[in-house]
Amino acid sequence: MSLKLYYDLMSQPSRALYILLKSVKCNFESKYVDLRKGEHYSEEYSKVNRLQKVPVIEHNGFVLTESVAIINYLSREGIIPNNLYPIESKSRALVQEYLEWQHLGLRLHCAMFFRVKYMDPILFGRSPSEEQIKGYEQRMLSALELLDTKWLGGRTEFIAGNSITVADLMAACELEQPRMAGFDPKEKFPNIAAWWPKVKQHFNPYYDEAHIILNKIVQKQQKITSKL
Amino acid sequence: MSLKLYYDLMSQPSRALYILLKSVKCNFESKYVDLRKGEHYSEEYSKVNRLQKVPVIEHNGFVLTESVAIINYLSREGIIPNNLYPIESKSRALVQEYLEWQHLGLRLHCAMFFRVKYMDPILFGRSPSEEQIKGYEQRMLSALELLDTKWLGGRTEFIAGNSITVADLMAACELEQPRMAGFDPKEKFPNIAAWWPKVKQHFNPYYDEAHIILNKIVQKQQKITSKL
């Protein structure tokens, strides 16, 4: 079996797949794609993924993009165990319900806040206005409110039931992103604050390992802000 | 077997599921939710779907939201046939790759253009500036360019291979949305223009049936524009 993972740990779904594969002791080949250097736009990488994004897997020569499609495929191929992604039809449906909701329900808003407030000034020297940041922040807060109250919020211990699944890992990795732009979701959302450490604990030491660079950026940003 | 479909034919994924279920001769119970009257925000509907969106299915008492999760579930339950959603692992992965890409890759941009240019003025009396519309239009054009060249574009006859699948139906229904705001994707994108009629033909008469109201709106808008 040959499995390659193309990723950058700055990307949320890349981290989720990296952690997942490490935690199930899958012996994959690391293919690092440096997003900050624009390596995903290179001719070489465009041959791997015509859509020029990470993560991507190559499994015995079969190339697949899109993290949720990758998780589904790896589950069918026996690489992701059933305890993290149940095969019983209704239980699996509830995990997939979250994974589908996440794209426009959570990911969009956390990623846009991160991009506009943190990435764009670095990459393009573009400074957003206070009003723009506020708009993105407001949409992110509404999304987090839904995660906190409609997906968590005492219904069940985890997102798709009382057992941890790939849905929790995907969500947790999304929530790390706005921390780099100075916003920590656990400070305002009690259900997220109670659930998040359980996800980290389950996937450690790999969760922390995948977030080393991200956490360094968070600390650096905190130092800059505290000096202002 | 009891299957209820909660839907409004103004919603793209609602139309896709409606067409899909009709075309496979599934005898479902229609539960119409009038989005323009805000029925999805009612207390009664919130008990069905706490996220207050359509489409939703209720299958022998099991409630599920999110169109892609619903398609996966109905496939496992034997309601969607394998020719429209292949079960061979790699073929299925390619369909899922598109279904996952679509959320942020296509749906977001077509839907936002439709919402800002057509819906918001009606619902909230909010008139967008020319510059705003242009921004949304530009992002939609970039998304359509990707569909036209990276997903279609002569690679294969359909989105995920040489057979029609649920991916094609989902994509086609998304492309109908901006038509109500005066933009027809087939006019600028040749591969979309060649592929779209094949999807309609396969799913007719249900495709046209699900788009009757939408097409009336398109015609009405064309009359208004031609008088300007």
Coordinates of C-alpha atoms in Angstrom, one line a residue, chain B residues 18-224:
Chain B
Y18 CA -37.2 16.5 -5.9
I19 CA -36.0 15.6 -9.4
L20 CA -33.9 12.7 -8.2
L21 CA -36.7 11.1 -6.2
K22 CA -39.2 11.6 -9.0
S23 CA -36.9 10.2 -11.6
V24 CA -36.2 7.0 -9.6
K25 CA -40.0 6.6 -9.1
C26 CA -39.7 7.0 -5.3
N27 CA -43.1 7.5 -3.8
F28 CA -42.4 10.3 -1.4
E29 CA -44.7 12.6 0.6
S30 CA -44.4 16.3 -0.5
K31 CA -43.9 18.7 2.4
Y32 CA -43.8 22.2 0.9
V33 CA -42.0 24.8 3.0
D34 CA -42.5 28.3 1.6
L35 CA -39.2 30.1 2.0
R36 CA -40.6 33.4 0.7
K37 CA -43.1 33.4 3.5
G38 CA -40.4 32.5 6.0
E39 CA -42.0 29.2 6.9
H40 CA -38.6 27.7 7.5
Y41 CA -38.3 30.0 10.6
S42 CA -41.6 28.9 12.1
E43 CA -41.7 27.1 15.4
E44 CA -43.3 24.1 13.8
Y45 CA -40.6 23.7 11.1
S46 CA -37.8 24.4 13.6
K47 CA -38.9 21.3 15.4
V48 CA -38.3 19.3 12.2
N49 CA -35.0 21.0 11.4
R50 CA -33.3 23.0 14.2
L51 CA -31.1 24.6 11.5
Q52 CA -34.2 26.0 9.7
K53 CA -33.2 25.1 6.2
V54 CA -34.5 23.0 3.3
P55 CA -34.2 20.3 2.0
V56 CA -34.9 17.8 4.8
I57 CA -36.0 14.2 4.6
E58 CA -37.9 12.1 7.2
H59 CA -37.4 8.4 6.4
N60 CA -39.4 6.1 8.7
G61 CA -39.2 8.8 11.4
F62 CA -35.4 9.5 10.9
V63 CA -34.9 13.2 10.1
L64 CA -31.8 14.2 8.0
T65 CA -30.7 17.6 6.7
E66 CA -28.0 18.6 4.1
S67 CA -28.6 17.5 0.5
V68 CA -25.3 15.6 0.1
A69 CA -25.7 13.7 3.3
I70 CA -29.3 12.9 2.2
I71 CA -28.1 11.6 -1.1
N72 CA -25.5 9.4 0.6
Y73 CA -28.1 8.1 3.0
L74 CA -30.7 7.4 0.3
S75 CA -28.0 5.5 -1.7
R76 CA -27.2 3.3 1.3
E77 CA -30.9 2.7 1.8
G78 CA -31.2 1.5 -1.8
I79 CA -33.4 4.4 -2.9
I80 CA -30.9 6.0 -5.3
P81 CA -29.7 3.5 -7.9
N82 CA -26.0 2.7 -8.4
N83 CA -26.0 4.0 -12.0
L84 CA -26.6 7.5 -10.7
Y85 CA -24.2 7.1 -7.7
P86 CA -21.7 4.4 -8.3
I87 CA -20.7 2.1 -5.5
E88 CA -17.3 1.2 -6.8
S89 CA -14.9 3.0 -4.5
K90 CA -12.9 5.1 -6.9
S91 CA -15.9 6.0 -9.1
R92 CA -17.8 7.1 -6.0
A93 CA -14.9 9.1 -4.8
L94 CA -14.9 11.1 -8.0
V95 CA -18.6 11.9 -7.6
Q96 CA -18.0 12.9 -3.9
E97 CA -15.0 15.0 -4.9
Y98 CA -17.3 17.2 -6.9
L99 CA -20.1 17.2 -4.3
E100 CA -17.6 18.4 -1.7
W101 CA -16.0 21.0 -4.0
Q102 CA -19.3 22.4 -5.0
H103 CA -20.2 24.0 -1.6
L104 CA -17.5 26.6 -1.6
G105 CA -16.4 26.2 -5.2
L106 CA -19.7 26.9 -7.0
R107 CA -22.8 27.1 -4.9
L108 CA -21.5 29.9 -2.7
H109 CA -20.8 32.2 -5.7
C110 CA -23.9 31.4 -7.8
A111 CA -26.2 31.7 -4.7
M112 CA -24.6 35.0 -3.5
F113 CA -25.0 36.6 -6.9
F114 CA -28.6 35.5 -7.0
R115 CA -29.3 36.6 -3.4
V116 CA -27.6 40.1 -3.6
K117 CA -29.0 41.0 -7.1
Y118 CA -32.5 39.4 -7.0
M119 CA -33.5 38.3 -3.5
D120 CA -32.3 41.1 -1.1
P121 CA -34.1 43.9 -3.0
I122 CA -37.4 41.9 -2.8
L123 CA -37.0 40.7 0.8
F124 CA -35.4 43.6 2.4
G125 CA -35.8 46.5 -0.1
R126 CA -32.0 46.6 -0.2
S127 CA -30.5 47.8 -3.4
P128 CA -26.9 46.7 -4.0
S129 CA -24.5 49.1 -5.6
E130 CA -23.2 48.5 -9.1
E131 CA -19.8 47.9 -7.6
Q132 CA -21.1 45.3 -5.2
I133 CA -22.9 43.4 -8.0
K134 CA -19.8 43.5 -10.0
G135 CA -17.8 41.9 -7.2
Y136 CA -20.3 39.1 -6.8
E137 CA -20.5 38.6 -10.5
Q138 CA -16.7 38.4 -10.9
R139 CA -16.5 35.7 -8.2
M140 CA -19.3 33.8 -9.8
L141 CA -17.6 34.0 -13.2
S142 CA -14.4 32.6 -11.7
A143 CA -16.3 29.7 -10.2
L144 CA -18.1 29.0 -13.5
E145 CA -14.8 29.1 -15.3
L146 CA -13.5 26.3 -13.0
L147 CA -16.6 24.3 -13.6
D148 CA -16.3 24.9 -17.4
T149 CA -12.6 24.1 -17.7
K150 CA -11.6 21.9 -14.8
W151 CA -14.6 19.7 -14.2
L152 CA -16.0 19.7 -17.7
G153 CA -13.8 20.9 -20.5
G154 CA -13.4 17.7 -22.5
R155 CA -11.9 15.6 -19.8
T156 CA -15.0 13.5 -19.6
E157 CA -18.6 13.7 -20.9
F158 CA -20.0 14.4 -17.4
I159 CA -18.6 15.8 -14.2
A160 CA -17.4 12.6 -12.7
G161 CA -16.8 10.4 -15.7
N162 CA -18.6 9.4 -18.9
S163 CA -21.9 8.5 -17.2
I164 CA -24.3 11.0 -15.7
T165 CA -24.4 11.0 -11.9
V166 CA -26.0 12.9 -9.0
A167 CA -23.0 15.3 -9.3
D168 CA -24.4 16.5 -12.7
L169 CA -27.9 17.0 -11.3
M170 CA -26.6 19.0 -8.3
A171 CA -24.5 21.2 -10.5
A172 CA -27.2 21.9 -13.0
C173 CA -29.6 23.0 -10.3
E174 CA -27.0 25.4 -8.9
L175 CA -26.6 27.0 -12.4
E176 CA -30.3 27.7 -12.7
Q177 CA -30.1 30.1 -9.7
P178 CA -28.3 33.1 -11.3
R179 CA -30.7 33.0 -14.3
M180 CA -33.3 34.6 -12.0
A181 CA -30.9 37.5 -11.5
G182 CA -30.4 37.9 -15.3
F183 CA -27.3 35.8 -15.9
D184 CA -27.3 32.6 -17.9
P185 CA -24.1 30.6 -17.5
K186 CA -24.5 28.8 -20.8
E187 CA -24.0 32.1 -22.7
K188 CA -20.4 32.5 -21.7
F189 CA -19.2 29.0 -21.0
P190 CA -19.1 26.6 -24.0
N191 CA -18.5 23.3 -22.1
I192 CA -21.4 24.1 -19.7
A193 CA -23.6 24.9 -22.7
A194 CA -22.8 21.5 -24.3
W195 CA -23.2 19.5 -21.1
W196 CA -26.3 21.2 -19.5
P197 CA -28.9 20.0 -22.0
K198 CA -27.8 16.4 -21.6
V199 CA -28.5 16.6 -17.9
K200 CA -31.9 18.2 -18.5
Q201 CA -32.8 15.5 -21.0
H202 CA -31.8 12.7 -18.7
F203 CA -33.9 14.0 -15.9
N204 CA -36.9 15.2 -17.9
P205 CA -39.8 15.6 -17.5
Y206 CA -39.0 16.1 -13.8
Y207 CA -36.2 18.6 -14.5
D208 CA -38.5 21.0 -16.3
E209 CA -41.3 20.3 -13.8
A210 CA -39.1 21.4 -10.9
H211 CA -38.1 24.5 -12.7
I212 CA -41.5 25.8 -13.8
I213 CA -41.7 28.6 -11.2
L214 CA -38.0 29.5 -11.7
N215 CA -38.5 29.7 -15.4
K216 CA -41.5 32.0 -15.0
I217 CA -39.4 34.3 -12.8
V218 CA -36.6 34.3 -15.5
Q219 CA -39.2 35.3 -18.2
K220 CA -40.6 38.0 -16.0
Q221 CA -37.2 39.4 -15.3
Q222 CA -36.3 39.4 -19.0
K223 CA -39.5 41.4 -19.8
I224 CA -38.6 44.0 -17.1

